[in-house]
GROMACS .gro file of C-alpha atoms in nm:
model
  204
    1MET     CA    1   5.264 -10.303   7.175
    2PRO     CA    2   5.004 -10.096   6.992
    3HIS     CA    3   5.122  -9.838   6.746
    4ILE     CA    4   5.116  -9.488   6.894
    5ILE     CA    5   5.082  -9.177   6.683
    6ARG     CA    6   5.277  -8.895   6.840
    7PRO     CA    7   5.121  -8.546   6.874
    8TYR     CA    8   5.368  -8.384   6.633
    9VAL     CA    9   5.289  -8.648   6.369
   10PHE     CA   10   4.918  -8.585   6.409
   11ALA     CA   11   4.972  -8.210   6.376
   12THR     CA   12   5.175  -8.258   6.058
   13LEU     CA   13   4.902  -8.475   5.907
   14THR     CA   14   4.637  -8.219   5.998
   15VAL     CA   15   4.829  -7.938   5.827
   16ALA     CA   16   4.881  -8.153   5.517
   17VAL     CA   17   4.508  -8.224   5.490
   18LEU     CA   18   4.421  -7.855   5.526
   19LEU     CA   19   4.676  -7.755   5.263
   20ALA     CA   20   4.544  -8.018   5.022
   21GLY     CA   21   4.194  -7.878   5.059
   22ALA     CA   22   4.316  -7.523   5.002
   23CYS     CA   23   4.488  -7.625   4.675
   24ALA     CA   24   4.189  -7.811   4.538
   25GLY     CA   25   4.066  -7.507   4.344
   26PRO     CA   26   3.717  -7.357   4.324
   27SER     CA   27   3.398  -7.559   4.321
   28THR     CA   28   3.150  -7.474   4.043
   29THR     CA   29   2.802  -7.623   4.039
   30ILE     CA   30   2.461  -7.552   3.885
   31ASP     CA   31   2.235  -7.383   4.138
   32GLN     CA   32   1.925  -7.362   3.916
   33VAL     CA   33   1.852  -7.474   3.559
   34TRP     CA   34   1.559  -7.449   3.318
   35THR     CA   35   1.506  -7.582   2.966
   36SER     CA   36   1.220  -7.472   2.745
   37PRO     CA   37   0.970  -7.750   2.666
   38SER     CA   38   0.986  -7.636   2.303
   39ALA     CA   39   1.366  -7.661   2.279
   40ARG     CA   40   1.456  -7.919   2.017
   41ALA     CA   41   1.752  -8.148   2.077
   42ASP     CA   42   1.736  -8.250   1.711
   43ALA     CA   43   1.802  -7.890   1.600
   44PRO     CA   44   2.091  -7.766   1.815
   45LEU     CA   45   2.245  -7.421   1.783
   46GLN     CA   46   2.531  -7.427   1.533
   47LYS     CA   47   2.641  -7.065   1.483
   48VAL     CA   48   2.629  -6.848   1.794
   49VAL     CA   49   2.765  -6.532   1.949
   50THR     CA   50   2.879  -6.532   2.312
   51VAL     CA   51   2.797  -6.224   2.519
   52PHE     CA   52   2.918  -6.135   2.869
   53VAL     CA   53   2.703  -5.849   2.998
   54THR     CA   54   2.938  -5.634   3.209
   55ASP     CA   55   3.084  -5.283   3.204
   56ASN     CA   56   3.430  -5.428   3.271
   57VAL     CA   57   3.586  -5.445   2.923
   58THR     CA   58   3.868  -5.681   3.021
   59LEU     CA   59   3.632  -5.919   3.197
   60ARG     CA   60   3.391  -5.905   2.905
   61HIS     CA   61   3.656  -5.994   2.646
   62SER     CA   62   3.793  -6.275   2.862
   63GLY     CA   63   3.449  -6.426   2.930
   64GLU     CA   64   3.322  -6.403   2.572
   65GLN     CA   65   3.642  -6.545   2.427
   66ASP     CA   66   3.660  -6.835   2.673
   67LEU     CA   67   3.294  -6.930   2.628
   68ALA     CA   68   3.336  -6.917   2.249
   69ARG     CA   69   3.640  -7.144   2.279
   70ARG     CA   70   3.453  -7.394   2.497
   71LEU     CA   71   3.156  -7.404   2.260
   72ALA     CA   72   3.383  -7.441   1.957
   73ALA     CA   73   3.531  -7.750   2.122
   74THR     CA   74   3.181  -7.906   2.114
   75GLY     CA   75   3.140  -7.838   1.741
   76VAL     CA   76   2.966  -7.499   1.754
   77GLU     CA   77   3.079  -7.210   1.533
   78ALA     CA   78   3.110  -6.952   1.810
   79THR     CA   79   3.213  -6.586   1.789
   80PRO     CA   80   3.294  -6.362   2.089
   81GLY     CA   81   3.048  -6.076   2.116
   82TYR     CA   82   3.318  -5.807   2.120
   83VAL     CA   83   3.401  -5.900   1.759
   84VAL     CA   84   3.044  -5.819   1.652
   85PHE     CA   85   2.951  -5.540   1.895
   86SER     CA   86   3.221  -5.275   1.898
   87ASN     CA   87   3.044  -5.043   2.144
   88GLY     CA   88   3.052  -5.291   2.430
   89ALA     CA   89   2.778  -5.305   2.692
   90SER     CA   90   2.569  -5.037   2.520
   91ASP     CA   91   2.530  -5.265   2.217
   92VAL     CA   92   2.392  -5.555   2.420
   93SER     CA   93   2.173  -5.363   2.665
   94ASP     CA   94   1.874  -5.402   2.434
   95LEU     CA   95   1.835  -5.779   2.399
   96ASP     CA   96   1.567  -5.765   2.130
   97ALA     CA   97   1.770  -5.528   1.910
   98MET     CA   98   2.078  -5.745   1.962
   99LYS     CA   99   1.891  -6.059   1.851
  100VAL     CA  100   1.762  -5.884   1.537
  101LYS     CA  101   2.113  -5.777   1.439
  102LEU     CA  102   2.259  -6.123   1.497
  103ARG     CA  103   1.984  -6.290   1.296
  104GLU     CA  104   2.055  -6.054   1.007
  105LEU     CA  105   2.422  -6.156   1.026
  106GLY     CA  106   2.332  -6.522   0.989
  107TYR     CA  107   2.365  -6.643   1.348
  108ASP     CA  108   2.114  -6.892   1.485
  109GLY     CA  109   2.179  -6.838   1.855
  110VAL     CA  110   2.329  -6.626   2.130
  111VAL     CA  111   2.462  -6.742   2.467
  112THR     CA  112   2.486  -6.481   2.742
  113MET     CA  113   2.645  -6.457   3.087
  114ARG     CA  114   2.630  -6.201   3.365
  115ILE     CA  115   2.733  -6.196   3.729
  116VAL     CA  116   2.421  -6.166   3.941
  117ASP     CA  117   2.561  -6.209   4.292
  118ARG     CA  118   2.885  -6.200   4.489
  119GLU     CA  119   2.872  -6.275   4.859
  120LYS     CA  120   3.112  -6.345   5.142
  121ASN     CA  121   3.026  -6.597   5.412
  122ILE     CA  122   3.211  -6.653   5.738
  123GLU     CA  123   3.232  -7.024   5.810
  124ALA     CA  124   3.304  -7.139   6.166
  125VAL     CA  125   3.487  -7.463   6.245
  126PRO     CA  126   3.442  -7.586   6.604
  127GLY     CA  127   3.729  -7.710   6.817
  128SER     CA  128   3.801  -8.081   6.826
  129PHE     CA  129   3.964  -8.339   7.052
  130ASP     CA  130   4.127  -8.654   6.922
  131GLY     CA  131   4.278  -8.931   7.131
  132TYR     CA  132   4.404  -9.287   7.106
  133TRP     CA  133   4.361  -9.543   7.384
  134GLY     CA  134   4.595  -9.837   7.354
  135TYR     CA  135   4.664 -10.142   7.566
  136TRP     CA  136   4.901  -9.945   7.791
  137GLY     CA  137   4.679  -9.640   7.819
  138PRO     CA  138   4.637  -9.325   7.612
  139GLY     CA  139   4.877  -9.307   7.321
  140TYR     CA  140   4.830  -8.942   7.227
  141TYR     CA  141   4.585  -8.660   7.244
  142SER     CA  142   4.539  -8.351   7.033
  143TYR     CA  143   4.309  -8.054   7.069
  144GLY     CA  144   4.224  -7.834   6.772
  145SER     CA  145   4.117  -7.479   6.852
  146PRO     CA  146   3.805  -7.342   6.685
  147TYR     CA  147   3.864  -7.107   6.392
  148ALA     CA  148   3.678  -6.922   6.117
  149TYR     CA  149   3.745  -6.853   5.751
  150THR     CA  150   3.585  -6.640   5.481
  151GLU     CA  151   3.423  -6.802   5.178
  152THR     CA  152   3.350  -6.600   4.860
  153ILE     CA  153   3.065  -6.718   4.640
  154TYR     CA  154   2.990  -6.597   4.285
  155ARG     CA  155   2.666  -6.666   4.100
  156ILE     CA  156   2.653  -6.621   3.724
  157GLU     CA  157   2.335  -6.629   3.519
  158ALA     CA  158   2.368  -6.795   3.178
  159ALA     CA  159   2.110  -6.808   2.900
  160ALA     CA  160   2.087  -6.953   2.549
  161TYR     CA  161   1.850  -6.794   2.296
  162SER     CA  162   1.745  -6.937   1.962
  163LEU     CA  163   1.743  -6.673   1.689
  164ARG     CA  164   1.529  -6.897   1.471
  165ASP     CA  165   1.224  -6.806   1.678
  166GLY     CA  166   1.371  -6.547   1.915
  167GLN     CA  167   1.288  -6.755   2.222
  168LEU     CA  168   1.482  -6.846   2.534
  169MET     CA  169   1.589  -7.212   2.510
  170TRP     CA  170   1.780  -7.264   2.834
  171SER     CA  171   1.891  -7.075   3.142
  172ALA     CA  172   2.090  -7.154   3.454
  173ILE     CA  173   2.255  -7.005   3.760
  174THR     CA  174   2.607  -7.128   3.829
  175LYS     CA  175   2.766  -7.111   4.172
  176THR     CA  176   3.143  -7.088   4.219
  177ILE     CA  177   3.306  -7.101   4.562
  178ASP     CA  178   3.642  -6.934   4.630
  179PRO     CA  179   3.798  -6.884   4.286
  180ASP     CA  180   4.157  -6.764   4.321
  181THR     CA  181   4.128  -6.526   4.023
  182THR     CA  182   3.864  -6.394   3.785
  183ASP     CA  183   4.024  -6.606   3.512
  184GLU     CA  184   3.962  -6.916   3.721
  185LEU     CA  185   3.602  -6.808   3.779
  186ILE     CA  186   3.547  -6.759   3.406
  187GLU     CA  187   3.717  -7.084   3.303
  188ASP     CA  188   3.517  -7.298   3.547
  189THR     CA  189   3.188  -7.126   3.459
  190THR     CA  190   3.227  -7.142   3.080
  191GLU     CA  191   3.325  -7.508   3.100
  192MET     CA  192   3.006  -7.577   3.297
  193ILE     CA  193   2.786  -7.380   3.052
  194ALA     CA  194   2.927  -7.541   2.737
  195GLY     CA  195   2.903  -7.886   2.893
  196GLN     CA  196   2.541  -7.833   2.993
  197LEU     CA  197   2.437  -7.717   2.644
  198ARG     CA  198   2.616  -8.009   2.480
  199ARG     CA  199   2.474  -8.273   2.715
  200ARG     CA  200   2.120  -8.140   2.668
  201GLY     CA  201   2.162  -8.148   2.289
  202LEU     CA  202   2.104  -7.773   2.257
  203ALA     CA  203   2.435  -7.682   2.092
  204GLY     CA  204   2.691  -7.864   1.886
   0.00000   0.00000   0.00000
């Protein structure tokens, strides 16, 4: 006799799959990326300052510290911007003045981040019907009702500047879907940024 999956078993499996997806954590990818043709992989940045451009002091400190930590793990001497710029966002609002000050302090690069977009999308999942037809007829059937859920998407712009010539070396837009907390958003994004700079030979 063919094996028959009972409706309550199917329902339990469905719930388990949905819960597993919900616990998978956020998804962070690179939406757009650009590298300067003049960027030299044989002369990577070695002493940089990390800057998170935001008026939120707590978020700024968290982002700058985490990005500095990620870059340090790749061999870069990295300093969070709040250590250098005591006045916060007002100190980094003028990019040219900021680069001049950092160059005078002996840094050869600066890596910046800023949130450029936050959007909510409503995703619709249509209803479904599943059935099993065995030798003795239908073994089970299950109907899933349609439903909708909200998806939150953050986009963060990152940029790496060389202070040797004052030029933009690399820039990217990261995309993170449904982070549970701002800490999770920052951790996933800084990991992506540091990894990109290392793999492209621009830092480390």
